[in-house]
Amino acid sequence: MQWYVGEQPGQIPGNLVPPYYWWEAGAFMGVLIDYYYFTLDDTYNDIVTQAMLFQVGPNDDYMPPNQTKTEGNDDQSFWGMAAMSAAEQKFPNPPADQPQWLALAQAVFNSQALRWDTTTCNGGLRWQIFTFNDGYNYKNTISNGCFFNLASRLAVYTGNSTYADWANKAYDWVFTVGLGSPDYNFYDGTDALAGCTSIDHLQWTYNAGVFLLGAANMYNFVRMLRMDFASYDG
């Protein structure tokens, strides 16, 4: 916690001290949500709620204007996944006049589903959201993996198969273009301007991590469907 000063006077709630990035602050909040779930120690709950609400942006979708120059789909996703964890783990919801955790996770998903780009490579999310940022023409695994992760978890949490359809679409796209290998290696990304024919084979563990959790949730979603069918059939 010594790296977090956002709750102090004159500081910005939700930001970590340099050199840590905004997306890492989102992951940091997710860790504190997990901490409460496993320990029931609510020491940091007010800090988490303050930070998670301060960074939502004007449309309650984790698109704060002060991050426009650097925010990519993956950055936004880390805050969305933290909100999803809060919903799943029953972290105390904000006051009724504030956006709730599930709604925030859904808003991130909805904004990214609209960015699914079929103009190049038959789909996929670009790394960057805005055309003026470096990396806009790069389609990377972490952005698409986080989208898959969030969609699969929303499918389980809500029972809505539309989320599962999107999860399947994202998963299939990653493997079709070669960002995921048959033996489940996950590579960094690919160039949209080259038709996603050239793969950067650099590997990061968080790419595998977001797919592991997403795949586990898709397994649970299919099991839920089978149980519902068996109950109906019986």
PDB file of C-alpha atoms in Angstrom:
ATOM      1  CA  MET A   1       0.000   0.000   0.000  1.00  0.00           C
ATOM      2  CA  GLN A   2       2.995   2.336   0.273  1.00  0.00           C
ATOM      3  CA  TRP A   3       2.838   2.678  -3.520  1.00  0.00           C
ATOM      4  CA  TYR A   4      -0.700   4.050  -3.350  1.00  0.00           C
ATOM      5  CA  VAL A   5      -1.315   7.629  -2.260  1.00  0.00           C
ATOM      6  CA  GLY A   6      -4.582   8.309  -4.087  1.00  0.00           C
ATOM      7  CA  GLU A   7      -6.581   8.744  -0.894  1.00  0.00           C
ATOM      8  CA  GLN A   8      -4.290  11.508   0.365  1.00  0.00           C
ATOM      9  CA  PRO A   9      -5.158  15.232   0.017  1.00  0.00           C
ATOM     10  CA  GLY A  10      -4.090  16.648  -3.332  1.00  0.00           C
ATOM     11  CA  GLN A  11      -3.621  13.228  -4.943  1.00  0.00           C
ATOM     12  CA  ILE A  12      -5.748  11.504  -7.595  1.00  0.00           C
ATOM     13  CA  PRO A  13      -7.849   8.539  -6.390  1.00  0.00           C
ATOM     14  CA  GLY A  14      -7.099   5.445  -8.439  1.00  0.00           C
ATOM     15  CA  ASN A  15      -3.594   6.382  -9.595  1.00  0.00           C
ATOM     16  CA  LEU A  16      -0.383   4.729  -8.462  1.00  0.00           C
ATOM     17  CA  VAL A  17       2.869   6.609  -8.114  1.00  0.00           C
ATOM     18  CA  PRO A  18       5.213   6.609 -11.155  1.00  0.00           C
ATOM     19  CA  PRO A  19       6.479   4.532 -12.875  1.00  0.00           C
ATOM     20  CA  TYR A  20       3.311   2.455 -12.518  1.00  0.00           C
ATOM     21  CA  TYR A  21       0.680   2.822 -15.216  1.00  0.00           C
ATOM     22  CA  TRP A  22      -3.072   3.388 -14.995  1.00  0.00           C
ATOM     23  CA  TRP A  23      -3.867  -0.192 -16.031  1.00  0.00           C
ATOM     24  CA  GLU A  24      -1.661  -1.459 -13.215  1.00  0.00           C
ATOM     25  CA  ALA A  25      -3.710   0.638 -10.815  1.00  0.00           C
ATOM     26  CA  GLY A  26      -6.802  -1.188 -12.073  1.00  0.00           C
ATOM     27  CA  ALA A  27      -5.125  -4.533 -11.446  1.00  0.00           C
ATOM     28  CA  PHE A  28      -4.065  -3.237  -8.024  1.00  0.00           C
ATOM     29  CA  MET A  29      -7.685  -2.518  -7.132  1.00  0.00           C
ATOM     30  CA  GLY A  30      -8.578  -6.023  -8.266  1.00  0.00           C
ATOM     31  CA  VAL A  31      -5.995  -7.410  -5.842  1.00  0.00           C
ATOM     32  CA  LEU A  32      -7.499  -5.426  -2.960  1.00  0.00           C
ATOM     33  CA  ILE A  33     -10.952  -6.741  -3.878  1.00  0.00           C
ATOM     34  CA  ASP A  34      -9.541 -10.285  -3.764  1.00  0.00           C
ATOM     35  CA  TYR A  35      -7.888  -9.452  -0.433  1.00  0.00           C
ATOM     36  CA  TYR A  36     -11.238  -8.532   1.106  1.00  0.00           C
ATOM     37  CA  TYR A  37     -12.868 -11.669  -0.310  1.00  0.00           C
ATOM     38  CA  PHE A  38     -10.272 -13.999   1.171  1.00  0.00           C
ATOM     39  CA  THR A  39      -9.708 -12.270   4.514  1.00  0.00           C
ATOM     40  CA  LEU A  40     -12.906 -10.298   5.217  1.00  0.00           C
ATOM     41  CA  ASP A  41     -10.579  -7.503   6.335  1.00  0.00           C
ATOM     42  CA  ASP A  42     -12.307  -4.319   5.188  1.00  0.00           C
ATOM     43  CA  THR A  43      -9.372  -2.004   5.963  1.00  0.00           C
ATOM     44  CA  TYR A  44      -8.975  -0.946   2.339  1.00  0.00           C
ATOM     45  CA  ASN A  45     -12.592  -1.088   1.168  1.00  0.00           C
ATOM     46  CA  ASP A  46     -13.210   2.652   1.289  1.00  0.00           C
ATOM     47  CA  ILE A  47     -10.001   3.297  -0.653  1.00  0.00           C
ATOM     48  CA  VAL A  48     -11.043   0.788  -3.317  1.00  0.00           C
ATOM     49  CA  THR A  49     -14.546   2.195  -3.675  1.00  0.00           C
ATOM     50  CA  GLN A  50     -13.252   5.754  -3.886  1.00  0.00           C
ATOM     51  CA  ALA A  51     -10.701   4.831  -6.559  1.00  0.00           C
ATOM     52  CA  MET A  52     -13.027   2.624  -8.605  1.00  0.00           C
ATOM     53  CA  LEU A  53     -15.680   5.345  -8.743  1.00  0.00           C
ATOM     54  CA  PHE A  54     -13.291   8.246  -9.363  1.00  0.00           C
ATOM     55  CA  GLN A  55     -11.894   6.619 -12.507  1.00  0.00           C
ATOM     56  CA  VAL A  56     -15.173   5.644 -14.215  1.00  0.00           C
ATOM     57  CA  GLY A  57     -15.239   8.621 -16.580  1.00  0.00           C
ATOM     58  CA  PRO A  58     -18.278  10.606 -17.747  1.00  0.00           C
ATOM     59  CA  ASN A  59     -19.992   7.548 -19.268  1.00  0.00           C
ATOM     60  CA  ASP A  60     -19.342   5.167 -16.372  1.00  0.00           C
ATOM     61  CA  ASP A  61     -17.219   2.853 -18.533  1.00  0.00           C
ATOM     62  CA  TYR A  62     -13.657   3.506 -17.358  1.00  0.00           C
ATOM     63  CA  MET A  63     -12.863   5.988 -20.097  1.00  0.00           C
ATOM     64  CA  PRO A  64     -11.634   8.961 -18.013  1.00  0.00           C
ATOM     65  CA  PRO A  65     -10.570  11.930 -20.172  1.00  0.00           C
ATOM     66  CA  ASN A  66      -7.216  12.257 -18.392  1.00  0.00           C
ATOM     67  CA  GLN A  67      -6.155   8.868 -19.804  1.00  0.00           C
ATOM     68  CA  THR A  68      -7.068   9.547 -23.447  1.00  0.00           C
ATOM     69  CA  LYS A  69      -3.462   9.819 -24.653  1.00  0.00           C
ATOM     70  CA  THR A  70      -2.506   6.362 -23.419  1.00  0.00           C
ATOM     71  CA  GLU A  71      -5.633   4.300 -22.766  1.00  0.00           C
ATOM     72  CA  GLY A  72      -5.982   1.133 -24.829  1.00  0.00           C
ATOM     73  CA  ASN A  73      -8.583  -1.595 -24.790  1.00  0.00           C
ATOM     74  CA  ASP A  74      -6.416  -3.634 -22.447  1.00  0.00           C
ATOM     75  CA  ASP A  75      -6.020  -0.724 -20.008  1.00  0.00           C
ATOM     76  CA  GLN A  76      -9.778  -0.226 -19.844  1.00  0.00           C
ATOM     77  CA  SER A  77     -10.269  -3.957 -19.377  1.00  0.00           C
ATOM     78  CA  PHE A  78      -8.183  -4.168 -16.226  1.00  0.00           C
ATOM     79  CA  TRP A  79     -10.575  -1.771 -14.503  1.00  0.00           C
ATOM     80  CA  GLY A  80     -13.540  -3.642 -15.964  1.00  0.00           C
ATOM     81  CA  MET A  81     -12.185  -6.951 -14.686  1.00  0.00           C
ATOM     82  CA  ALA A  82     -11.718  -5.419 -11.236  1.00  0.00           C
ATOM     83  CA  ALA A  83     -15.377  -4.340 -11.292  1.00  0.00           C
ATOM     84  CA  MET A  84     -16.324  -7.853 -12.419  1.00  0.00           C
ATOM     85  CA  SER A  85     -14.406  -9.329  -9.493  1.00  0.00           C
ATOM     86  CA  ALA A  86     -16.224  -6.965  -7.152  1.00  0.00           C
ATOM     87  CA  ALA A  87     -19.582  -8.177  -8.485  1.00  0.00           C
ATOM     88  CA  GLU A  88     -18.605 -11.858  -8.358  1.00  0.00           C
ATOM     89  CA  GLN A  89     -17.142 -11.663  -4.867  1.00  0.00           C
ATOM     90  CA  LYS A  90     -19.919  -9.511  -3.438  1.00  0.00           C
ATOM     91  CA  PHE A  91     -17.614  -6.638  -2.582  1.00  0.00           C
ATOM     92  CA  PRO A  92     -19.856  -3.984  -0.973  1.00  0.00           C
ATOM     93  CA  ASN A  93     -21.603  -2.058  -3.723  1.00  0.00           C
ATOM     94  CA  PRO A  94     -21.311   1.726  -3.988  1.00  0.00           C
ATOM     95  CA  PRO A  95     -24.145   3.952  -2.768  1.00  0.00           C
ATOM     96  CA  ALA A  96     -27.366   3.584  -4.744  1.00  0.00           C
ATOM     97  CA  ASP A  97     -26.836   6.869  -6.586  1.00  0.00           C
ATOM     98  CA  GLN A  98     -23.501   5.626  -7.990  1.00  0.00           C
ATOM     99  CA  PRO A  99     -22.865   3.018 -10.716  1.00  0.00           C
ATOM    100  CA  GLN A 100     -22.816  -0.521  -9.366  1.00  0.00           C
ATOM    101  CA  TRP A 101     -20.027  -3.038  -9.992  1.00  0.00           C
ATOM    102  CA  LEU A 102     -21.918  -5.236 -12.444  1.00  0.00           C
ATOM    103  CA  ALA A 103     -23.088  -2.221 -14.439  1.00  0.00           C
ATOM    104  CA  LEU A 104     -19.508  -0.968 -14.702  1.00  0.00           C
ATOM    105  CA  ALA A 105     -18.243  -4.324 -15.966  1.00  0.00           C
ATOM    106  CA  GLN A 106     -21.088  -4.472 -18.484  1.00  0.00           C
ATOM    107  CA  ALA A 107     -20.347  -0.938 -19.667  1.00  0.00           C
ATOM    108  CA  VAL A 108     -16.733  -1.855 -20.390  1.00  0.00           C
ATOM    109  CA  PHE A 109     -17.851  -4.931 -22.298  1.00  0.00           C
ATOM    110  CA  ASN A 110     -20.476  -2.997 -24.275  1.00  0.00           C
ATOM    111  CA  SER A 111     -18.012  -0.287 -25.294  1.00  0.00           C
ATOM    112  CA  GLN A 112     -15.516  -2.882 -26.496  1.00  0.00           C
ATOM    113  CA  ALA A 113     -18.057  -4.990 -28.373  1.00  0.00           C
ATOM    114  CA  LEU A 114     -18.765  -1.870 -30.443  1.00  0.00           C
ATOM    115  CA  ARG A 115     -15.048  -1.659 -31.282  1.00  0.00           C
ATOM    116  CA  TRP A 116     -14.829  -5.209 -32.667  1.00  0.00           C
ATOM    117  CA  ASP A 117     -13.075  -4.428 -35.930  1.00  0.00           C
ATOM    118  CA  THR A 118     -13.993  -6.393 -39.047  1.00  0.00           C
ATOM    119  CA  THR A 119     -12.326  -3.949 -41.435  1.00  0.00           C
ATOM    120  CA  THR A 120      -9.042  -5.839 -41.020  1.00  0.00           C
ATOM    121  CA  CYS A 121      -8.203  -9.456 -40.183  1.00  0.00           C
ATOM    122  CA  ASN A 122     -11.885 -10.517 -40.057  1.00  0.00           C
ATOM    123  CA  GLY A 123     -12.335  -9.181 -36.539  1.00  0.00           C
ATOM    124  CA  GLY A 124     -10.473  -8.617 -33.320  1.00  0.00           C
ATOM    125  CA  LEU A 125      -9.902  -5.648 -31.070  1.00  0.00           C
ATOM    126  CA  ARG A 126      -7.153  -3.177 -31.785  1.00  0.00           C
ATOM    127  CA  TRP A 127      -4.676  -2.441 -29.030  1.00  0.00           C
ATOM    128  CA  GLN A 128      -5.393   1.275 -28.917  1.00  0.00           C
ATOM    129  CA  ILE A 129      -8.824   2.881 -28.847  1.00  0.00           C
ATOM    130  CA  PHE A 130      -7.978   6.190 -30.488  1.00  0.00           C
ATOM    131  CA  THR A 131      -6.473   6.541 -33.959  1.00  0.00           C
ATOM    132  CA  PHE A 132      -3.931   9.129 -32.804  1.00  0.00           C
ATOM    133  CA  ASN A 133      -2.199   6.770 -30.363  1.00  0.00           C
ATOM    134  CA  ASP A 134       0.767   4.592 -31.322  1.00  0.00           C
ATOM    135  CA  GLY A 135      -0.355   0.989 -31.578  1.00  0.00           C
ATOM    136  CA  TYR A 136      -3.749   1.651 -33.143  1.00  0.00           C
ATOM    137  CA  ASN A 137      -2.857  -0.661 -36.045  1.00  0.00           C
ATOM    138  CA  TYR A 138      -1.738  -3.427 -33.708  1.00  0.00           C
ATOM    139  CA  LYS A 139      -4.165  -6.160 -32.672  1.00  0.00           C
ATOM    140  CA  ASN A 140      -2.776  -7.693 -29.521  1.00  0.00           C
ATOM    141  CA  THR A 141      -3.605 -10.749 -27.505  1.00  0.00           C
ATOM    142  CA  ILE A 142      -4.079  -9.047 -24.155  1.00  0.00           C
ATOM    143  CA  SER A 143      -6.823  -6.750 -25.464  1.00  0.00           C
ATOM    144  CA  ASN A 144      -8.698  -9.638 -27.042  1.00  0.00           C
ATOM    145  CA  GLY A 145      -7.941 -11.941 -24.123  1.00  0.00           C
ATOM    146  CA  CYS A 146      -9.329  -9.475 -21.597  1.00  0.00           C
ATOM    147  CA  PHE A 147     -12.453  -9.097 -23.739  1.00  0.00           C
ATOM    148  CA  PHE A 148     -12.822 -12.883 -23.796  1.00  0.00           C
ATOM    149  CA  ASN A 149     -12.237 -13.001 -20.041  1.00  0.00           C
ATOM    150  CA  LEU A 150     -14.863 -10.370 -19.285  1.00  0.00           C
ATOM    151  CA  ALA A 151     -17.421 -11.841 -21.687  1.00  0.00           C
ATOM    152  CA  SER A 152     -17.076 -15.336 -20.237  1.00  0.00           C
ATOM    153  CA  ARG A 153     -17.462 -14.105 -16.673  1.00  0.00           C
ATOM    154  CA  LEU A 154     -20.492 -12.008 -17.556  1.00  0.00           C
ATOM    155  CA  ALA A 155     -22.007 -15.091 -19.214  1.00  0.00           C
ATOM    156  CA  VAL A 156     -21.683 -17.077 -15.986  1.00  0.00           C
ATOM    157  CA  TYR A 157     -22.773 -14.232 -13.723  1.00  0.00           C
ATOM    158  CA  THR A 158     -25.854 -13.236 -15.727  1.00  0.00           C
ATOM    159  CA  GLY A 159     -26.711 -16.478 -17.524  1.00  0.00           C
ATOM    160  CA  ASN A 160     -26.973 -14.446 -20.747  1.00  0.00           C
ATOM    161  CA  SER A 161     -25.750 -16.510 -23.709  1.00  0.00           C
ATOM    162  CA  THR A 162     -24.999 -13.364 -25.752  1.00  0.00           C
ATOM    163  CA  TYR A 163     -21.914 -12.867 -23.604  1.00  0.00           C
ATOM    164  CA  ALA A 164     -20.900 -16.478 -24.234  1.00  0.00           C
ATOM    165  CA  ASP A 165     -21.315 -15.949 -27.987  1.00  0.00           C
ATOM    166  CA  TRP A 166     -18.918 -13.008 -27.815  1.00  0.00           C
ATOM    167  CA  ALA A 167     -16.474 -15.017 -25.726  1.00  0.00           C
ATOM    168  CA  ASN A 168     -16.485 -17.776 -28.333  1.00  0.00           C
ATOM    169  CA  LYS A 169     -15.994 -15.235 -31.117  1.00  0.00           C
ATOM    170  CA  ALA A 170     -12.985 -13.648 -29.416  1.00  0.00           C
ATOM    171  CA  TYR A 171     -11.429 -17.000 -28.531  1.00  0.00           C
ATOM    172  CA  ASP A 172     -11.851 -18.382 -32.045  1.00  0.00           C
ATOM    173  CA  TRP A 173     -10.434 -15.219 -33.615  1.00  0.00           C
ATOM    174  CA  VAL A 174      -7.263 -15.346 -31.503  1.00  0.00           C
ATOM    175  CA  PHE A 175      -6.566 -18.921 -32.562  1.00  0.00           C
ATOM    176  CA  THR A 176      -7.581 -18.396 -36.191  1.00  0.00           C
ATOM    177  CA  VAL A 177      -5.058 -15.594 -36.728  1.00  0.00           C
ATOM    178  CA  GLY A 178      -2.338 -17.471 -34.847  1.00  0.00           C
ATOM    179  CA  LEU A 179      -2.051 -15.424 -31.669  1.00  0.00           C
ATOM    180  CA  GLY A 180      -2.881 -18.617 -29.799  1.00  0.00           C
ATOM    181  CA  SER A 181      -1.094 -21.807 -30.841  1.00  0.00           C
ATOM    182  CA  PRO A 182      -2.484 -25.384 -30.894  1.00  0.00           C
ATOM    183  CA  ASP A 183      -0.426 -26.139 -27.773  1.00  0.00           C
ATOM    184  CA  TYR A 184      -1.788 -23.027 -26.017  1.00  0.00           C
ATOM    185  CA  ASN A 185       1.096 -20.628 -26.298  1.00  0.00           C
ATOM    186  CA  PHE A 186      -0.155 -17.053 -26.471  1.00  0.00           C
ATOM    187  CA  TYR A 187       1.841 -14.507 -28.454  1.00  0.00           C
ATOM    188  CA  ASP A 188       1.932 -10.750 -28.183  1.00  0.00           C
ATOM    189  CA  GLY A 189       0.111  -9.431 -31.237  1.00  0.00           C
ATOM    190  CA  THR A 190      -0.092  -8.830 -34.963  1.00  0.00           C
ATOM    191  CA  ASP A 191      -0.101  -5.984 -37.497  1.00  0.00           C
ATOM    192  CA  ALA A 192      -3.563  -5.112 -38.799  1.00  0.00           C
ATOM    193  CA  LEU A 193      -2.096  -3.250 -41.787  1.00  0.00           C
ATOM    194  CA  ALA A 194      -0.412  -6.486 -42.886  1.00  0.00           C
ATOM    195  CA  GLY A 195      -3.647  -8.434 -42.584  1.00  0.00           C
ATOM    196  CA  CYS A 196      -2.516 -10.070 -39.349  1.00  0.00           C
ATOM    197  CA  THR A 197      -0.190 -12.350 -41.316  1.00  0.00           C
ATOM    198  CA  SER A 198       2.902 -11.551 -39.243  1.00  0.00           C
ATOM    199  CA  ILE A 199       2.899 -12.560 -35.567  1.00  0.00           C
ATOM    200  CA  ASP A 200       5.106 -11.126 -32.829  1.00  0.00           C
ATOM    201  CA  HIS A 201       5.944 -14.299 -30.885  1.00  0.00           C
ATOM    202  CA  LEU A 202       6.919 -12.511 -27.691  1.00  0.00           C
ATOM    203  CA  GLN A 203       5.069 -14.126 -24.777  1.00  0.00           C
ATOM    204  CA  TRP A 204       3.701 -12.591 -21.591  1.00  0.00           C
ATOM    205  CA  THR A 205       2.259 -14.592 -18.714  1.00  0.00           C
ATOM    206  CA  TYR A 206      -0.792 -12.369 -18.351  1.00  0.00           C
ATOM    207  CA  ASN A 207      -1.929 -13.367 -21.839  1.00  0.00           C
ATOM    208  CA  ALA A 208      -2.100 -16.984 -20.709  1.00  0.00           C
ATOM    209  CA  GLY A 209      -3.642 -15.905 -17.406  1.00  0.00           C
ATOM    210  CA  VAL A 210      -6.650 -14.077 -18.824  1.00  0.00           C
ATOM    211  CA  PHE A 211      -7.373 -17.003 -21.137  1.00  0.00           C
ATOM    212  CA  LEU A 212      -7.098 -19.529 -18.302  1.00  0.00           C
ATOM    213  CA  LEU A 213      -9.731 -17.744 -16.232  1.00  0.00           C
ATOM    214  CA  GLY A 214     -11.929 -17.142 -19.259  1.00  0.00           C
ATOM    215  CA  ALA A 215     -11.772 -20.789 -20.316  1.00  0.00           C
ATOM    216  CA  ALA A 216     -12.651 -21.923 -16.794  1.00  0.00           C
ATOM    217  CA  ASN A 217     -15.701 -19.672 -16.858  1.00  0.00           C
ATOM    218  CA  MET A 218     -16.774 -20.969 -20.255  1.00  0.00           C
ATOM    219  CA  TYR A 219     -16.550 -24.504 -18.844  1.00  0.00           C
ATOM    220  CA  ASN A 220     -18.793 -23.422 -15.983  1.00  0.00           C
ATOM    221  CA  PHE A 221     -21.213 -21.749 -18.373  1.00  0.00           C
ATOM    222  CA  VAL A 222     -21.570 -24.911 -20.471  1.00  0.00           C
ATOM    223  CA  ARG A 223     -22.050 -26.947 -17.307  1.00  0.00           C
ATOM    224  CA  MET A 224     -24.778 -24.536 -16.214  1.00  0.00           C
ATOM    225  CA  LEU A 225     -26.547 -25.015 -19.541  1.00  0.00           C
ATOM    226  CA  ARG A 226     -26.365 -28.780 -19.231  1.00  0.00           C
ATOM    227  CA  MET A 227     -27.728 -28.700 -15.698  1.00  0.00           C
ATOM    228  CA  ASP A 228     -30.588 -26.444 -16.796  1.00  0.00           C
ATOM    229  CA  PHE A 229     -31.360 -28.759 -19.695  1.00  0.00           C
ATOM    230  CA  ALA A 230     -31.250 -31.847 -17.483  1.00  0.00           C
ATOM    231  CA  SER A 231     -33.572 -30.190 -14.966  1.00  0.00           C
ATOM    232  CA  TYR A 232     -35.988 -29.164 -17.718  1.00  0.00           C
ATOM    233  CA  ASP A 233     -35.847 -32.592 -19.387  1.00  0.00           C
ATOM    234  CA  GLY A 234     -36.450 -34.346 -16.072  1.00  0.00           C
TER     235      GLY A 234
END
